[in-house]
Amino acid sequence: MSTVVVLLGPPGSGKGTQAKRLVDVLGTPHVSSGDLFRHHLSRETELGLMAKSYMEQGGLVPDDVTVKMVIERISRPDCEEGVVLDGFPRTLTQAEALDGALEKRGQEVTVVPLIEVNDDEVLRRLTARRTCEDCGAVYNLLFSPPQEKGVCDVCGGSLYQREDDNPETVRHRLYTYYKETSPLIGYYFAKGVLVEVDGEQSVDEVHKELRETIKAAREQV
Ligand code: AMP
């Protein structure tokens, strides 16, 4: 039985942090559409350069290219047992494309935890976020700062602020979330797979709740 987890929630709700921790428990890959785009961007591929302007403005990259990129990734053999999706789907079109692709492989979305965080907290968190340019570890200057300023605790790499984590772009990302992505709440609720999780608890508490949520959903299948 495969386990497909779709983490839903506004930017800054902790989807990436939680996905990384879930992967250690579930043993399935973590697929983040944002990371895939950033990877393309750093290699200056055609896809990366096309996605750049959308990402910089906090808008969405068009569905057709996004769907193609993510479906190609989750169709690889390492996702046969399941996957933790973070940042995808972000539109109804993407959600329908995901369902279609999973169905072809005899899979389906197992559970969709909705990580809830209020808007002020999103703004506060994202503008204080720093990421390691080498290993991708994520810090927050407010509640999980690195031991040494600008240096990654894990690998010693340099920390940087994502270009789209400035206040103006964060507001636009939030607007995009409400406009394009929030309809997915109803979509997954209607399918009976949505579970609300309080994203304002500590990272450990959210992780614990997510594990329980996923365990319960797997037992139902
Ligand atoms: P994230 O790291 O998930 O916050 O994504 C960073 C940026 O990548 C977003 O603001 C979008 O511009 C783009 N992006 C990531 N995932 C998607 C998606 N599923 N659909 C469209 N654009 C996306």
PDB file of C-alpha atoms and ligand atoms in Angstrom:
ATOM      1  CA  MET A   1       0.000   0.000   0.000  1.00  0.00           C
ATOM      2  CA  SER A   2       1.486   3.334  -0.987  1.00  0.00           C
ATOM      3  CA  THR A   3       1.184   6.487   1.097  1.00  0.00           C
ATOM      4  CA  VAL A   4       0.740   9.745  -0.776  1.00  0.00           C
ATOM      5  CA  VAL A   5       0.733  12.731   1.562  1.00  0.00           C
ATOM      6  CA  VAL A   6      -0.130  16.191   0.224  1.00  0.00           C
ATOM      7  CA  LEU A   7       0.909  18.922   2.649  1.00  0.00           C
ATOM      8  CA  LEU A   8      -1.378  21.908   2.244  1.00  0.00           C
ATOM      9  CA  GLY A   9      -1.059  25.275   3.943  1.00  0.00           C
ATOM     10  CA  PRO A  10       0.001  28.872   3.331  1.00  0.00           C
ATOM     11  CA  PRO A  11       3.597  29.784   2.612  1.00  0.00           C
ATOM     12  CA  GLY A  12       5.517  29.687   5.879  1.00  0.00           C
ATOM     13  CA  SER A  13       3.252  27.128   7.523  1.00  0.00           C
ATOM     14  CA  GLY A  14       6.198  24.743   7.866  1.00  0.00           C
ATOM     15  CA  LYS A  15       5.415  22.351   4.996  1.00  0.00           C
ATOM     16  CA  GLY A  16       9.059  21.982   3.987  1.00  0.00           C
ATOM     17  CA  THR A  17      10.322  21.527   7.542  1.00  0.00           C
ATOM     18  CA  GLN A  18       7.660  18.962   8.320  1.00  0.00           C
ATOM     19  CA  ALA A  19       8.081  17.150   4.993  1.00  0.00           C
ATOM     20  CA  LYS A  20      11.793  16.650   5.677  1.00  0.00           C
ATOM     21  CA  ARG A  21      11.010  15.132   9.074  1.00  0.00           C
ATOM     22  CA  LEU A  22       8.208  12.924   7.746  1.00  0.00           C
ATOM     23  CA  VAL A  23      10.502  11.452   5.148  1.00  0.00           C
ATOM     24  CA  ASP A  24      12.764  10.119   7.906  1.00  0.00           C
ATOM     25  CA  VAL A  25       9.759   8.300   9.372  1.00  0.00           C
ATOM     26  CA  LEU A  26       7.937   7.165   6.233  1.00  0.00           C
ATOM     27  CA  GLY A  27      10.989   6.410   4.109  1.00  0.00           C
ATOM     28  CA  THR A  28       9.334   7.842   0.997  1.00  0.00           C
ATOM     29  CA  PRO A  29      10.806  10.738  -1.015  1.00  0.00           C
ATOM     30  CA  HIS A  30       9.964  14.372  -0.327  1.00  0.00           C
ATOM     31  CA  VAL A  31       9.033  16.187  -3.510  1.00  0.00           C
ATOM     32  CA  SER A  32       8.874  19.980  -3.273  1.00  0.00           C
ATOM     33  CA  SER A  33       7.880  21.799  -6.460  1.00  0.00           C
ATOM     34  CA  GLY A  34       9.548  24.976  -5.114  1.00  0.00           C
ATOM     35  CA  ASP A  35      12.825  23.100  -4.572  1.00  0.00           C
ATOM     36  CA  LEU A  36      12.591  21.586  -8.068  1.00  0.00           C
ATOM     37  CA  PHE A  37      12.138  25.074  -9.560  1.00  0.00           C
ATOM     38  CA  ARG A  38      14.996  26.506  -7.461  1.00  0.00           C
ATOM     39  CA  HIS A  39      17.207  23.635  -8.611  1.00  0.00           C
ATOM     40  CA  HIS A  40      16.406  24.419 -12.244  1.00  0.00           C
ATOM     41  CA  LEU A  41      17.024  28.095 -11.584  1.00  0.00           C
ATOM     42  CA  SER A  42      20.448  27.502 -10.037  1.00  0.00           C
ATOM     43  CA  ARG A  43      21.446  25.461 -13.096  1.00  0.00           C
ATOM     44  CA  GLU A  44      19.928  28.118 -15.368  1.00  0.00           C
ATOM     45  CA  THR A  45      17.938  25.557 -17.354  1.00  0.00           C
ATOM     46  CA  GLU A  46      15.282  26.737 -19.801  1.00  0.00           C
ATOM     47  CA  LEU A  47      12.581  25.734 -17.319  1.00  0.00           C
ATOM     48  CA  GLY A  48      14.333  27.542 -14.468  1.00  0.00           C
ATOM     49  CA  LEU A  49      14.689  30.759 -16.448  1.00  0.00           C
ATOM     50  CA  MET A  50      11.039  30.599 -17.480  1.00  0.00           C
ATOM     51  CA  ALA A  51       9.926  30.082 -13.855  1.00  0.00           C
ATOM     52  CA  LYS A  52      12.158  32.863 -12.511  1.00  0.00           C
ATOM     53  CA  SER A  53       9.884  35.873 -13.021  1.00  0.00           C
ATOM     54  CA  TYR A  54       6.827  34.114 -11.557  1.00  0.00           C
ATOM     55  CA  MET A  55       8.809  33.057  -8.512  1.00  0.00           C
ATOM     56  CA  GLU A  56      10.324  36.476  -7.965  1.00  0.00           C
ATOM     57  CA  GLN A  57       6.898  38.077  -7.972  1.00  0.00           C
ATOM     58  CA  GLY A  58       5.324  35.453  -5.731  1.00  0.00           C
ATOM     59  CA  GLY A  59       2.932  34.241  -8.443  1.00  0.00           C
ATOM     60  CA  LEU A  60       2.437  30.728  -9.748  1.00  0.00           C
ATOM     61  CA  VAL A  61       4.380  29.132 -12.565  1.00  0.00           C
ATOM     62  CA  PRO A  62       1.883  28.032 -15.269  1.00  0.00           C
ATOM     63  CA  ASP A  63       0.119  24.739 -14.613  1.00  0.00           C
ATOM     64  CA  ASP A  64       1.260  22.874 -17.717  1.00  0.00           C
ATOM     65  CA  VAL A  65       4.979  23.142 -17.003  1.00  0.00           C
ATOM     66  CA  THR A  66       4.536  22.632 -13.265  1.00  0.00           C
ATOM     67  CA  VAL A  67       2.417  19.516 -13.731  1.00  0.00           C
ATOM     68  CA  LYS A  68       4.849  18.053 -16.259  1.00  0.00           C
ATOM     69  CA  MET A  69       7.834  18.623 -13.975  1.00  0.00           C
ATOM     70  CA  VAL A  70       6.247  17.177 -10.832  1.00  0.00           C
ATOM     71  CA  ILE A  71       4.475  14.222 -12.489  1.00  0.00           C
ATOM     72  CA  GLU A  72       7.743  13.260 -14.147  1.00  0.00           C
ATOM     73  CA  ARG A  73       9.423  13.295 -10.727  1.00  0.00           C
ATOM     74  CA  ILE A  74       6.780  11.265  -8.902  1.00  0.00           C
ATOM     75  CA  SER A  75       6.599   8.714 -11.714  1.00  0.00           C
ATOM     76  CA  ARG A  76      10.097   7.493 -10.895  1.00  0.00           C
ATOM     77  CA  PRO A  77      10.472   4.117  -9.175  1.00  0.00           C
ATOM     78  CA  ASP A  78      11.492   5.624  -5.822  1.00  0.00           C
ATOM     79  CA  CYS A  79       7.935   6.973  -5.429  1.00  0.00           C
ATOM     80  CA  GLU A  80       6.253   3.579  -5.883  1.00  0.00           C
ATOM     81  CA  GLU A  81       5.758   3.244  -2.127  1.00  0.00           C
ATOM     82  CA  GLY A  82       4.506   6.807  -1.893  1.00  0.00           C
ATOM     83  CA  VAL A  83       5.681  10.383  -1.599  1.00  0.00           C
ATOM     84  CA  VAL A  84       5.359  13.462   0.590  1.00  0.00           C
ATOM     85  CA  LEU A  85       4.325  16.357  -1.641  1.00  0.00           C
ATOM     86  CA  ASP A  86       5.114  19.887  -0.489  1.00  0.00           C
ATOM     87  CA  GLY A  87       3.939  22.890  -2.501  1.00  0.00           C
ATOM     88  CA  PHE A  88       2.133  20.785  -5.109  1.00  0.00           C
ATOM     89  CA  PRO A  89      -0.682  20.827  -6.071  1.00  0.00           C
ATOM     90  CA  ARG A  90      -1.374  24.550  -5.766  1.00  0.00           C
ATOM     91  CA  THR A  91      -4.352  24.830  -8.153  1.00  0.00           C
ATOM     92  CA  LEU A  92      -7.407  22.706  -8.937  1.00  0.00           C
ATOM     93  CA  THR A  93      -5.962  21.905 -12.360  1.00  0.00           C
ATOM     94  CA  GLN A  94      -2.812  20.566 -10.691  1.00  0.00           C
ATOM     95  CA  ALA A  95      -4.850  18.558  -8.172  1.00  0.00           C
ATOM     96  CA  GLU A  96      -6.850  16.921 -10.969  1.00  0.00           C
ATOM     97  CA  ALA A  97      -3.688  16.162 -12.929  1.00  0.00           C
ATOM     98  CA  LEU A  98      -2.179  14.590  -9.817  1.00  0.00           C
ATOM     99  CA  ASP A  99      -5.229  12.388  -9.265  1.00  0.00           C
ATOM    100  CA  GLY A 100      -5.105  11.257 -12.902  1.00  0.00           C
ATOM    101  CA  ALA A 101      -1.399  10.426 -12.759  1.00  0.00           C
ATOM    102  CA  LEU A 102      -1.736   8.539  -9.471  1.00  0.00           C
ATOM    103  CA  GLU A 103      -4.722   6.574 -10.733  1.00  0.00           C
ATOM    104  CA  LYS A 104      -2.678   5.329 -13.689  1.00  0.00           C
ATOM    105  CA  ARG A 105      -0.184   3.916 -11.194  1.00  0.00           C
ATOM    106  CA  GLY A 106      -2.850   2.377  -8.950  1.00  0.00           C
ATOM    107  CA  GLN A 107      -2.223   5.031  -6.290  1.00  0.00           C
ATOM    108  CA  GLU A 108      -4.319   7.745  -4.720  1.00  0.00           C
ATOM    109  CA  VAL A 109      -3.920  10.634  -2.308  1.00  0.00           C
ATOM    110  CA  THR A 110      -3.961   9.065   1.164  1.00  0.00           C
ATOM    111  CA  VAL A 111      -4.244  12.158   3.329  1.00  0.00           C
ATOM    112  CA  VAL A 112      -4.034  15.947   3.048  1.00  0.00           C
ATOM    113  CA  PRO A 113      -2.947  17.613   6.277  1.00  0.00           C
ATOM    114  CA  LEU A 114      -3.884  21.298   6.171  1.00  0.00           C
ATOM    115  CA  ILE A 115      -1.286  23.118   8.283  1.00  0.00           C
ATOM    116  CA  GLU A 116      -3.056  26.209   9.569  1.00  0.00           C
ATOM    117  CA  VAL A 117      -1.137  29.382  10.479  1.00  0.00           C
ATOM    118  CA  ASN A 118      -2.580  32.897  10.640  1.00  0.00           C
ATOM    119  CA  ASP A 119      -1.466  35.623   8.203  1.00  0.00           C
ATOM    120  CA  ASP A 120       0.495  37.760  10.694  1.00  0.00           C
ATOM    121  CA  GLU A 121       2.464  34.714  11.745  1.00  0.00           C
ATOM    122  CA  VAL A 122       3.198  33.880   8.087  1.00  0.00           C
ATOM    123  CA  LEU A 123       4.638  37.367   7.525  1.00  0.00           C
ATOM    124  CA  ARG A 124       6.645  37.184  10.737  1.00  0.00           C
ATOM    125  CA  ARG A 125       8.056  33.749   9.952  1.00  0.00           C
ATOM    126  CA  LEU A 126       8.943  34.185   6.316  1.00  0.00           C
ATOM    127  CA  THR A 127      10.762  37.476   6.610  1.00  0.00           C
ATOM    128  CA  ALA A 128      12.964  35.909   9.341  1.00  0.00           C
ATOM    129  CA  ARG A 129      13.653  32.720   7.391  1.00  0.00           C
ATOM    130  CA  ARG A 130      17.193  31.843   6.323  1.00  0.00           C
ATOM    131  CA  THR A 131      18.256  28.835   4.249  1.00  0.00           C
ATOM    132  CA  CYS A 132      21.613  27.081   3.891  1.00  0.00           C
ATOM    133  CA  GLU A 133      22.875  27.388   0.333  1.00  0.00           C
ATOM    134  CA  ASP A 134      24.708  24.053   0.599  1.00  0.00           C
ATOM    135  CA  CYS A 135      22.430  21.591   2.426  1.00  0.00           C
ATOM    136  CA  GLY A 136      19.064  23.407   2.356  1.00  0.00           C
ATOM    137  CA  ALA A 137      18.621  23.411   6.172  1.00  0.00           C
ATOM    138  CA  VAL A 138      16.099  26.056   7.188  1.00  0.00           C
ATOM    139  CA  TYR A 139      16.497  28.457  10.149  1.00  0.00           C
ATOM    140  CA  ASN A 140      14.347  31.173  11.613  1.00  0.00           C
ATOM    141  CA  LEU A 141      16.070  34.131  13.231  1.00  0.00           C
ATOM    142  CA  LEU A 142      13.161  34.480  15.686  1.00  0.00           C
ATOM    143  CA  PHE A 143      12.759  30.996  17.064  1.00  0.00           C
ATOM    144  CA  SER A 144      15.396  28.661  15.613  1.00  0.00           C
ATOM    145  CA  PRO A 145      18.481  30.804  14.872  1.00  0.00           C
ATOM    146  CA  PRO A 146      21.810  29.234  13.886  1.00  0.00           C
ATOM    147  CA  GLN A 147      24.457  29.109  16.614  1.00  0.00           C
ATOM    148  CA  GLU A 148      26.748  31.356  14.599  1.00  0.00           C
ATOM    149  CA  LYS A 149      25.255  34.223  12.593  1.00  0.00           C
ATOM    150  CA  GLY A 150      25.023  33.397   8.883  1.00  0.00           C
ATOM    151  CA  VAL A 151      26.529  29.913   9.259  1.00  0.00           C
ATOM    152  CA  CYS A 152      24.705  26.581   8.979  1.00  0.00           C
ATOM    153  CA  ASP A 153      24.884  24.441  12.162  1.00  0.00           C
ATOM    154  CA  VAL A 154      24.637  21.247  10.097  1.00  0.00           C
ATOM    155  CA  CYS A 155      27.278  21.705   7.401  1.00  0.00           C
ATOM    156  CA  GLY A 156      28.963  25.081   7.957  1.00  0.00           C
ATOM    157  CA  GLY A 157      27.527  26.464   4.679  1.00  0.00           C
ATOM    158  CA  SER A 158      26.448  30.101   4.248  1.00  0.00           C
ATOM    159  CA  LEU A 159      22.873  31.093   5.029  1.00  0.00           C
ATOM    160  CA  TYR A 160      20.891  33.275   2.652  1.00  0.00           C
ATOM    161  CA  GLN A 161      17.458  34.862   2.536  1.00  0.00           C
ATOM    162  CA  ARG A 162      15.290  33.588  -0.301  1.00  0.00           C
ATOM    163  CA  GLU A 163      14.594  36.432  -2.716  1.00  0.00           C
ATOM    164  CA  ASP A 164      10.871  35.797  -2.430  1.00  0.00           C
ATOM    165  CA  ASP A 165      10.931  36.075   1.389  1.00  0.00           C
ATOM    166  CA  ASN A 166      10.877  39.901   1.408  1.00  0.00           C
ATOM    167  CA  PRO A 167       7.710  41.463   2.930  1.00  0.00           C
ATOM    168  CA  GLU A 168       6.194  42.687  -0.335  1.00  0.00           C
ATOM    169  CA  THR A 169       6.596  39.348  -2.135  1.00  0.00           C
ATOM    170  CA  VAL A 170       5.416  37.411   0.923  1.00  0.00           C
ATOM    171  CA  ARG A 171       2.162  39.419   0.838  1.00  0.00           C
ATOM    172  CA  HIS A 172       1.717  38.553  -2.814  1.00  0.00           C
ATOM    173  CA  ARG A 173       2.428  34.869  -2.151  1.00  0.00           C
ATOM    174  CA  LEU A 174      -0.230  34.922   0.532  1.00  0.00           C
ATOM    175  CA  TYR A 175      -2.703  36.552  -1.874  1.00  0.00           C
ATOM    176  CA  THR A 176      -1.882  33.858  -4.451  1.00  0.00           C
ATOM    177  CA  TYR A 177      -2.462  31.186  -1.818  1.00  0.00           C
ATOM    178  CA  TYR A 178      -5.964  32.452  -1.027  1.00  0.00           C
ATOM    179  CA  LYS A 179      -6.895  32.993  -4.648  1.00  0.00           C
ATOM    180  CA  GLU A 180      -5.454  29.897  -6.325  1.00  0.00           C
ATOM    181  CA  THR A 181      -4.693  27.303  -3.674  1.00  0.00           C
ATOM    182  CA  SER A 182      -7.360  27.628  -0.987  1.00  0.00           C
ATOM    183  CA  PRO A 183     -10.045  26.046  -3.257  1.00  0.00           C
ATOM    184  CA  LEU A 184      -8.095  22.813  -2.753  1.00  0.00           C
ATOM    185  CA  ILE A 185      -9.318  22.763   0.840  1.00  0.00           C
ATOM    186  CA  GLY A 186     -12.854  22.127  -0.412  1.00  0.00           C
ATOM    187  CA  TYR A 187     -11.643  19.742  -3.103  1.00  0.00           C
ATOM    188  CA  TYR A 188      -9.870  17.466  -0.622  1.00  0.00           C
ATOM    189  CA  PHE A 189     -12.519  17.883   2.071  1.00  0.00           C
ATOM    190  CA  ALA A 190     -15.095  16.540  -0.388  1.00  0.00           C
ATOM    191  CA  LYS A 191     -12.869  13.538  -1.021  1.00  0.00           C
ATOM    192  CA  GLY A 192     -12.712  12.851   2.705  1.00  0.00           C
ATOM    193  CA  VAL A 193      -8.923  13.127   2.967  1.00  0.00           C
ATOM    194  CA  LEU A 194      -8.483  16.586   4.517  1.00  0.00           C
ATOM    195  CA  VAL A 195      -7.299  16.844   8.138  1.00  0.00           C
ATOM    196  CA  GLU A 196      -6.696  20.180   9.870  1.00  0.00           C
ATOM    197  CA  VAL A 197      -3.519  20.555  11.888  1.00  0.00           C
ATOM    198  CA  ASP A 198      -2.636  23.521  14.117  1.00  0.00           C
ATOM    199  CA  GLY A 199       0.566  24.856  12.545  1.00  0.00           C
ATOM    200  CA  GLU A 200       1.232  27.330  15.354  1.00  0.00           C
ATOM    201  CA  GLN A 201       2.373  24.637  17.751  1.00  0.00           C
ATOM    202  CA  SER A 202       6.084  23.822  18.100  1.00  0.00           C
ATOM    203  CA  VAL A 203       7.794  21.968  15.238  1.00  0.00           C
ATOM    204  CA  ASP A 204       7.850  18.800  17.389  1.00  0.00           C
ATOM    205  CA  GLU A 205       4.165  19.048  18.243  1.00  0.00           C
ATOM    206  CA  VAL A 206       3.158  19.582  14.615  1.00  0.00           C
ATOM    207  CA  HIS A 207       5.331  16.630  13.630  1.00  0.00           C
ATOM    208  CA  LYS A 208       3.692  14.416  16.238  1.00  0.00           C
ATOM    209  CA  GLU A 209       0.211  15.415  15.090  1.00  0.00           C
ATOM    210  CA  LEU A 210       1.132  14.784  11.461  1.00  0.00           C
ATOM    211  CA  ARG A 211       2.452  11.319  12.270  1.00  0.00           C
ATOM    212  CA  GLU A 212      -0.754  10.443  14.089  1.00  0.00           C
ATOM    213  CA  THR A 213      -2.840  11.844  11.237  1.00  0.00           C
ATOM    214  CA  ILE A 214      -0.960   9.826   8.622  1.00  0.00           C
ATOM    215  CA  LYS A 215      -1.063   6.666  10.728  1.00  0.00           C
ATOM    216  CA  ALA A 216      -4.840   6.975  11.151  1.00  0.00           C
ATOM    217  CA  ALA A 217      -5.336   7.589   7.436  1.00  0.00           C
ATOM    218  CA  ARG A 218      -3.251   4.538   6.490  1.00  0.00           C
ATOM    219  CA  GLU A 219      -5.288   2.342   8.791  1.00  0.00           C
ATOM    220  CA  GLN A 220      -8.462   3.473   7.038  1.00  0.00           C
ATOM    221  CA  VAL A 221      -7.296   2.537   3.539  1.00  0.00           C
TER     222      VAL A 221
HETATM  223  P1  AMP B   1       7.736  27.338  -2.430  1.00  0.00           P
HETATM  224  O1  AMP B   1       9.150  26.985  -2.151  1.00  0.00           O
HETATM  225  O2  AMP B   1       6.817  26.150  -2.347  1.00  0.00           O
HETATM  226  O3  AMP B   1       7.247  28.499  -1.591  1.00  0.00           O
HETATM  227  O4  AMP B   1       7.670  27.824  -3.961  1.00  0.00           O
HETATM  228  C1  AMP B   1       8.388  28.962  -4.409  1.00  0.00           C
HETATM  229  C2  AMP B   1       7.783  29.495  -5.702  1.00  0.00           C
HETATM  230  O5  AMP B   1       7.859  28.491  -6.730  1.00  0.00           O
HETATM  231  C3  AMP B   1       6.298  29.825  -5.611  1.00  0.00           C
HETATM  232  O6  AMP B   1       6.069  31.128  -5.065  1.00  0.00           O
HETATM  233  C4  AMP B   1       5.888  29.713  -7.088  1.00  0.00           C
HETATM  234  O7  AMP B   1       6.314  30.843  -7.830  1.00  0.00           O
HETATM  235  C5  AMP B   1       6.700  28.523  -7.562  1.00  0.00           C
HETATM  236  N1  AMP B   1       5.934  27.260  -7.349  1.00  0.00           N
HETATM  237  C6  AMP B   1       6.229  26.277  -6.451  1.00  0.00           C
HETATM  238  N2  AMP B   1       5.333  25.288  -6.523  1.00  0.00           N
HETATM  239  C7  AMP B   1       4.423  25.653  -7.476  1.00  0.00           C
HETATM  240  C8  AMP B   1       3.240  25.066  -7.993  1.00  0.00           C
HETATM  241  N3  AMP B   1       2.783  23.882  -7.542  1.00  0.00           N
HETATM  242  N4  AMP B   1       2.583  25.717  -8.967  1.00  0.00           N
HETATM  243  C9  AMP B   1       3.027  26.890  -9.456  1.00  0.00           C
HETATM  244  N5  AMP B   1       4.120  27.531  -8.994  1.00  0.00           N
HETATM  245  C10 AMP B   1       4.824  26.918  -8.001  1.00  0.00           C
END
